[in-house]
PDB file of C-alpha atoms in Angstrom:
ATOM      1  CA  MET A   1      30.436 -11.348 -17.230  1.00 60.00           C
ATOM      2  CA  GLY A   2      28.195 -11.757 -13.873  1.00 82.00           C
ATOM      3  CA  THR A   3      26.987  -9.532 -11.358  1.00 90.00           C
ATOM      4  CA  LEU A   4      29.310  -7.737  -9.561  1.00 93.00           C
ATOM      5  CA  PRO A   5      28.900  -8.053  -6.357  1.00 95.00           C
ATOM      6  CA  LEU A   6      28.263  -5.326  -3.781  1.00 96.00           C
ATOM      7  CA  SER A   7      30.403  -3.673  -2.365  1.00 97.00           C
ATOM      8  CA  PRO A   8      30.929  -3.184   1.722  1.00 97.00           C
ATOM      9  CA  ARG A   9      29.219   0.038   1.829  1.00 98.00           C
ATOM     10  CA  GLU A  10      26.586  -0.951  -1.081  1.00 97.00           C
ATOM     11  CA  ALA A  11      26.399  -4.331   1.285  1.00 97.00           C
ATOM     12  CA  ARG A  12      25.730  -1.982   4.855  1.00 98.00           C
ATOM     13  CA  ALA A  13      23.372   0.237   3.103  1.00 97.00           C
ATOM     14  CA  TRP A  14      20.831  -2.757   1.617  1.00 97.00           C
ATOM     15  CA  ASP A  15      20.861  -4.780   5.005  1.00 98.00           C
ATOM     16  CA  GLY A  16      20.494  -1.733   6.550  1.00 97.00           C
ATOM     17  CA  TYR A  17      17.276  -0.949   4.613  1.00 97.00           C
ATOM     18  CA  ARG A  18      15.651  -4.438   4.346  1.00 97.00           C
ATOM     19  CA  ARG A  19      15.310  -4.827   7.960  1.00 98.00           C
ATOM     20  CA  MET A  20      14.881  -1.532   8.787  1.00 97.00           C
ATOM     21  CA  GLN A  21      11.924  -1.963   6.289  1.00 97.00           C
ATOM     22  CA  GLY A  22      11.247  -5.447   7.644  1.00 97.00           C
ATOM     23  CA  LEU A  23      10.843  -4.131  11.177  1.00 98.00           C
ATOM     24  CA  LEU A  24       9.016  -1.338  10.600  1.00 98.00           C
ATOM     25  CA  ALA A  25       6.344  -2.942   8.640  1.00 96.00           C
ATOM     26  CA  SER A  26       5.947  -5.551  11.347  1.00 96.00           C
ATOM     27  CA  GLN A  27       5.334  -2.929  13.882  1.00 97.00           C
ATOM     28  CA  LEU A  28       3.143  -0.581  12.070  1.00 96.00           C
ATOM     29  CA  ASN A  29       1.618  -3.128  11.350  1.00 95.00           C
ATOM     30  CA  ARG A  30       1.265  -4.312  14.866  1.00 96.00           C
ATOM     31  CA  GLN A  31       0.553  -1.606  16.496  1.00 95.00           C
ATOM     32  CA  LEU A  32      -1.854  -0.431  14.334  1.00 96.00           C
ATOM     33  CA  THR A  33      -3.833  -4.226  14.729  1.00 96.00           C
ATOM     34  CA  ALA A  34      -3.127  -3.698  18.180  1.00 95.00           C
ATOM     35  CA  ASP A  35      -4.961  -0.270  18.811  1.00 93.00           C
ATOM     36  CA  THR A  36      -7.579  -0.227  16.008  1.00 94.00           C
ATOM     37  CA  GLY A  37      -8.496  -4.092  15.285  1.00 95.00           C
ATOM     38  CA  LEU A  38      -7.124  -3.475  11.388  1.00 96.00           C
ATOM     39  CA  SER A  39      -4.164  -5.045   9.771  1.00 95.00           C
ATOM     40  CA  ASP A  40      -2.194  -2.647   7.735  1.00 94.00           C
ATOM     41  CA  ALA A  41      -3.823  -4.745   4.375  1.00 95.00           C
ATOM     42  CA  ASP A  42      -7.116  -3.685   6.303  1.00 97.00           C
ATOM     43  CA  PHE A  43      -5.868   0.070   6.200  1.00 97.00           C
ATOM     44  CA  ALA A  44      -3.974   0.163   2.645  1.00 96.00           C
ATOM     45  CA  ILE A  45      -7.352  -0.555   0.933  1.00 97.00           C
ATOM     46  CA  LEU A  46      -9.788   1.472   2.944  1.00 97.00           C
ATOM     47  CA  SER A  47      -7.263   4.726   2.988  1.00 96.00           C
ATOM     48  CA  ALA A  48      -7.623   3.931  -1.046  1.00 96.00           C
ATOM     49  CA  LEU A  49     -11.288   4.199  -1.161  1.00 97.00           C
ATOM     50  CA  LEU A  50     -11.526   6.521   1.138  1.00 97.00           C
ATOM     51  CA  GLY A  51      -9.266   8.781  -1.329  1.00 95.00           C
ATOM     52  CA  ALA A  52     -11.786   7.783  -4.270  1.00 95.00           C
ATOM     53  CA  PRO A  53     -14.514  10.343  -5.816  1.00 95.00           C
ATOM     54  CA  GLY A  54     -17.702   8.814  -3.730  1.00 95.00           C
ATOM     55  CA  HIS A  55     -15.388   5.996  -1.688  1.00 96.00           C
ATOM     56  CA  ARG A  56     -15.234   3.856  -4.696  1.00 94.00           C
ATOM     57  CA  LEU A  57     -13.089   2.228  -7.038  1.00 94.00           C
ATOM     58  CA  ARG A  58     -12.822  -0.252  -9.496  1.00 91.00           C
ATOM     59  CA  GLY A  59     -11.665  -3.219  -8.851  1.00 90.00           C
ATOM     60  CA  LEU A  60      -7.996  -2.759 -10.837  1.00 88.00           C
ATOM     61  CA  ALA A  61      -8.044   0.933 -10.017  1.00 90.00           C
ATOM     62  CA  LEU A  62      -7.776  -0.099  -6.286  1.00 93.00           C
ATOM     63  CA  ARG A  63      -5.241  -3.373  -7.191  1.00 91.00           C
ATOM     64  CA  CYS A  64      -2.783  -0.097  -9.208  1.00 87.00           C
ATOM     65  CA  GLU A  65      -2.946   1.498  -5.936  1.00 89.00           C
ATOM     66  CA  VAL A  66      -2.152  -0.916  -3.129  1.00 91.00           C
ATOM     67  CA  GLN A  67       0.007  -2.568  -5.741  1.00 86.00           C
ATOM     68  CA  TRP A  68      -1.076  -6.055  -5.240  1.00 88.00           C
ATOM     69  CA  GLU A  69      -2.084  -9.369  -6.993  1.00 89.00           C
ATOM     70  CA  LYS A  70      -5.868 -10.283  -8.299  1.00 89.00           C
ATOM     71  CA  SER A  71      -5.711 -13.050  -6.365  1.00 92.00           C
ATOM     72  CA  ARG A  72      -4.434 -11.440  -2.829  1.00 93.00           C
ATOM     73  CA  LEU A  73      -6.925  -8.399  -2.610  1.00 94.00           C
ATOM     74  CA  SER A  74     -10.000 -10.851  -4.009  1.00 93.00           C
ATOM     75  CA  HIS A  75      -9.960 -12.957  -0.843  1.00 95.00           C
ATOM     76  CA  HIS A  76      -8.945  -9.867   1.382  1.00 96.00           C
ATOM     77  CA  LEU A  77     -12.209  -8.162  -0.149  1.00 96.00           C
ATOM     78  CA  GLY A  78     -13.924 -11.328   0.549  1.00 95.00           C
ATOM     79  CA  ARG A  79     -13.148 -11.207   4.368  1.00 96.00           C
ATOM     80  CA  MET A  80     -13.273  -7.275   4.181  1.00 97.00           C
ATOM     81  CA  GLN A  81     -17.183  -7.640   3.565  1.00 97.00           C
ATOM     82  CA  THR A  82     -18.101 -10.135   5.802  1.00 97.00           C
ATOM     83  CA  ARG A  83     -16.891  -7.924   8.116  1.00 97.00           C
ATOM     84  CA  GLY A  84     -18.897  -4.610   6.924  1.00 97.00           C
ATOM     85  CA  LEU A  85     -15.804  -2.945   5.736  1.00 98.00           C
ATOM     86  CA  VAL A  86     -16.776  -2.438   2.106  1.00 97.00           C
ATOM     87  CA  VAL A  87     -19.586  -3.889  -0.196  1.00 96.00           C
ATOM     88  CA  ARG A  88     -18.847  -5.341  -3.862  1.00 93.00           C
ATOM     89  CA  GLU A  89     -21.689  -3.955  -6.908  1.00 90.00           C
ATOM     90  CA  GLU A  90     -21.614  -4.821 -10.269  1.00 85.00           C
ATOM     91  CA  CYS A  91     -20.005  -2.663 -12.291  1.00 76.00           C
ATOM     92  CA  VAL A  92     -22.213  -0.587 -14.697  1.00 75.00           C
ATOM     93  CA  GLU A  93     -19.997   0.765 -17.086  1.00 75.00           C
ATOM     94  CA  ASP A  94     -18.366  -3.231 -17.714  1.00 69.00           C
ATOM     95  CA  SER A  95     -20.562  -6.806 -16.645  1.00 67.00           C
ATOM     96  CA  ARG A  96     -17.192  -8.402 -15.679  1.00 71.00           C
ATOM     97  CA  GLY A  97     -15.363  -5.795 -13.757  1.00 77.00           C
ATOM     98  CA  ALA A  98     -16.667  -4.775 -10.130  1.00 89.00           C
ATOM     99  CA  VAL A  99     -16.990  -1.777  -8.307  1.00 93.00           C
ATOM    100  CA  PHE A 100     -16.310  -1.130  -4.187  1.00 96.00           C
ATOM    101  CA  GLN A 101     -17.693   1.051  -2.557  1.00 96.00           C
ATOM    102  CA  LEU A 102     -16.434   2.029   0.960  1.00 97.00           C
ATOM    103  CA  THR A 103     -19.429   1.387   3.512  1.00 97.00           C
ATOM    104  CA  ASP A 104     -20.135   3.921   6.678  1.00 97.00           C
ATOM    105  CA  ALA A 105     -18.476   1.288   8.804  1.00 97.00           C
ATOM    106  CA  GLY A 106     -15.287   0.350   6.901  1.00 97.00           C
ATOM    107  CA  LYS A 107     -14.738   4.560   6.169  1.00 97.00           C
ATOM    108  CA  ALA A 108     -15.060   4.721  10.204  1.00 97.00           C
ATOM    109  CA  ALA A 109     -12.709   2.539  10.790  1.00 97.00           C
ATOM    110  CA  VAL A 110     -10.052   4.678   8.799  1.00 97.00           C
ATOM    111  CA  GLU A 111     -11.423   7.645   9.284  1.00 96.00           C
ATOM    112  CA  ALA A 112     -10.415   6.037  13.202  1.00 95.00           C
ATOM    113  CA  ALA A 113      -7.299   5.288  12.376  1.00 96.00           C
ATOM    114  CA  THR A 114      -5.869   7.317  10.766  1.00 95.00           C
ATOM    115  CA  ASP A 115      -4.234   9.563  13.460  1.00 94.00           C
ATOM    116  CA  ASP A 116      -3.425   6.198  15.382  1.00 93.00           C
ATOM    117  CA  ARG A 117      -1.735   5.498  12.079  1.00 95.00           C
ATOM    118  CA  VAL A 118       0.210   9.050  11.638  1.00 96.00           C
ATOM    119  CA  ALA A 119       1.555   8.358  15.479  1.00 95.00           C
ATOM    120  CA  ALA A 120       2.730   5.025  14.661  1.00 96.00           C
ATOM    121  CA  VAL A 121       4.580   6.763  11.928  1.00 97.00           C
ATOM    122  CA  ARG A 122       6.017   9.878  13.125  1.00 97.00           C
ATOM    123  CA  THR A 123       7.139   8.087  16.542  1.00 97.00           C
ATOM    124  CA  TYR A 124       8.743   4.962  14.836  1.00 97.00           C
ATOM    125  CA  LEU A 125       9.896   6.664  11.214  1.00 97.00           C
ATOM    126  CA  LEU A 126       9.758  10.863  11.135  1.00 98.00           C
ATOM    127  CA  ASP A 127      11.231  12.038  14.504  1.00 98.00           C
ATOM    128  CA  LEU A 128      13.330   9.752  14.069  1.00 98.00           C
ATOM    129  CA  LEU A 129      15.003  11.632  11.069  1.00 98.00           C
ATOM    130  CA  THR A 130      16.267  15.516  10.691  1.00 98.00           C
ATOM    131  CA  PRO A 131      15.084  17.890   7.675  1.00 97.00           C
ATOM    132  CA  GLU A 132      18.333  16.751   5.205  1.00 98.00           C
ATOM    133  CA  GLN A 133      18.016  13.340   6.449  1.00 98.00           C
ATOM    134  CA  LEU A 134      13.605  13.153   5.768  1.00 97.00           C
ATOM    135  CA  ASP A 135      14.535  14.799   2.577  1.00 97.00           C
ATOM    136  CA  ALA A 136      17.255  11.840   1.136  1.00 97.00           C
ATOM    137  CA  LEU A 137      14.276   9.461   2.150  1.00 96.00           C
ATOM    138  CA  THR A 138      11.823  11.873  -0.345  1.00 94.00           C
ATOM    139  CA  GLU A 139      14.122  11.810  -3.143  1.00 95.00           C
ATOM    140  CA  ILE A 140      15.351   7.977  -2.649  1.00 94.00           C
ATOM    141  CA  SER A 141      12.133   7.163  -2.035  1.00 91.00           C
ATOM    142  CA  GLY A 142      11.437   9.105  -5.270  1.00 89.00           C
ATOM    143  CA  ALA A 143      14.175   7.500  -7.251  1.00 90.00           C
ATOM    144  CA  VAL A 144      13.077   4.009  -6.519  1.00 88.00           C
ATOM    145  CA  LEU A 145       9.892   4.772  -7.101  1.00 84.00           C
ATOM    146  CA  ALA A 146      10.681   5.660 -10.974  1.00 85.00           C
ATOM    147  CA  ARG A 147      12.534   3.019 -12.107  1.00 86.00           C
ATOM    148  CA  LEU A 148       9.818   0.633 -10.751  1.00 83.00           C
ATOM    149  CA  ALA A 149       7.214   2.486 -13.082  1.00 81.00           C
ATOM    150  CA  LYS A 150       9.437   1.165 -15.724  1.00 83.00           C
ATOM    151  CA  ASP A 151       8.900  -2.203 -14.592  1.00 79.00           C
ATOM    152  CA  ASP A 152       6.345  -4.357 -17.337  1.00 59.00           C
ATOM    153  CA  SER A 153       3.596  -5.677 -14.794  1.00 65.00           C
ATOM    154  CA  HIS A 154       4.063  -1.203 -13.468  1.00 51.00           C
ATOM    155  CA  GLN A 155       3.134  -0.815 -17.335  1.00 57.00           C
ATOM    156  CA  ARG A 156       0.768  -4.196 -18.594  1.00 57.00           C
ATOM    157  CA  ALA A 157      -2.100  -3.122 -15.264  1.00 58.00           C
ATOM    158  CA  VAL A 158      -1.749   0.558 -16.462  1.00 53.00           C
ATOM    159  CA  ALA A 159      -2.942  -0.518 -19.420  1.00 53.00           C
ATOM    160  CA  GLU A 160      -5.231  -2.909 -18.263  1.00 54.00           C
ATOM    161  CA  LEU A 161      -6.776   0.176 -16.156  1.00 51.00           C
ATOM    162  CA  ALA A 162      -6.295   2.625 -19.605  1.00 50.00           C
ATOM    163  CA  ARG A 163      -8.815   0.037 -21.341  1.00 51.00           C
ATOM    164  CA  GLY A 164     -10.996   0.045 -18.238  1.00 49.00           C
ATOM    165  CA  THR A 165     -10.293  -4.144 -17.776  1.00 44.00           C
TER     166      THR A 165
END
């Protein structure tokens, strides 16, 4: 027996979510780039490093934080190194690994961009919702994230992180 087709109600919900997610992500990225010169990808990495102890993370921990494939992260970090936003250091605990450190320029860039990002998130999402809708969005996000956390690829990444590889 095959998968049941979406009902009209489910199709409307899925299509609305898909369109909203794509357009919202595109708008937030365009606005961030125009206002700060940082891409959404830059902001995600810089924010993860800013929130880490000592503003530094091992490559695998950073990969888990931003949920990217190893190749994508490696290439993007190389471009960010060239721009002076991060530096790569050898991992003293494991010579196979690397640690990425936020530079002063990277810290200044992400701190300067944060107010612009918050303003855009408010403009294009949060200020449009009632308190009840905001609660529903939080509940929906939690349910989907909990289901995704059961995915094998996520579990492998968490296991690798726990092993320190």
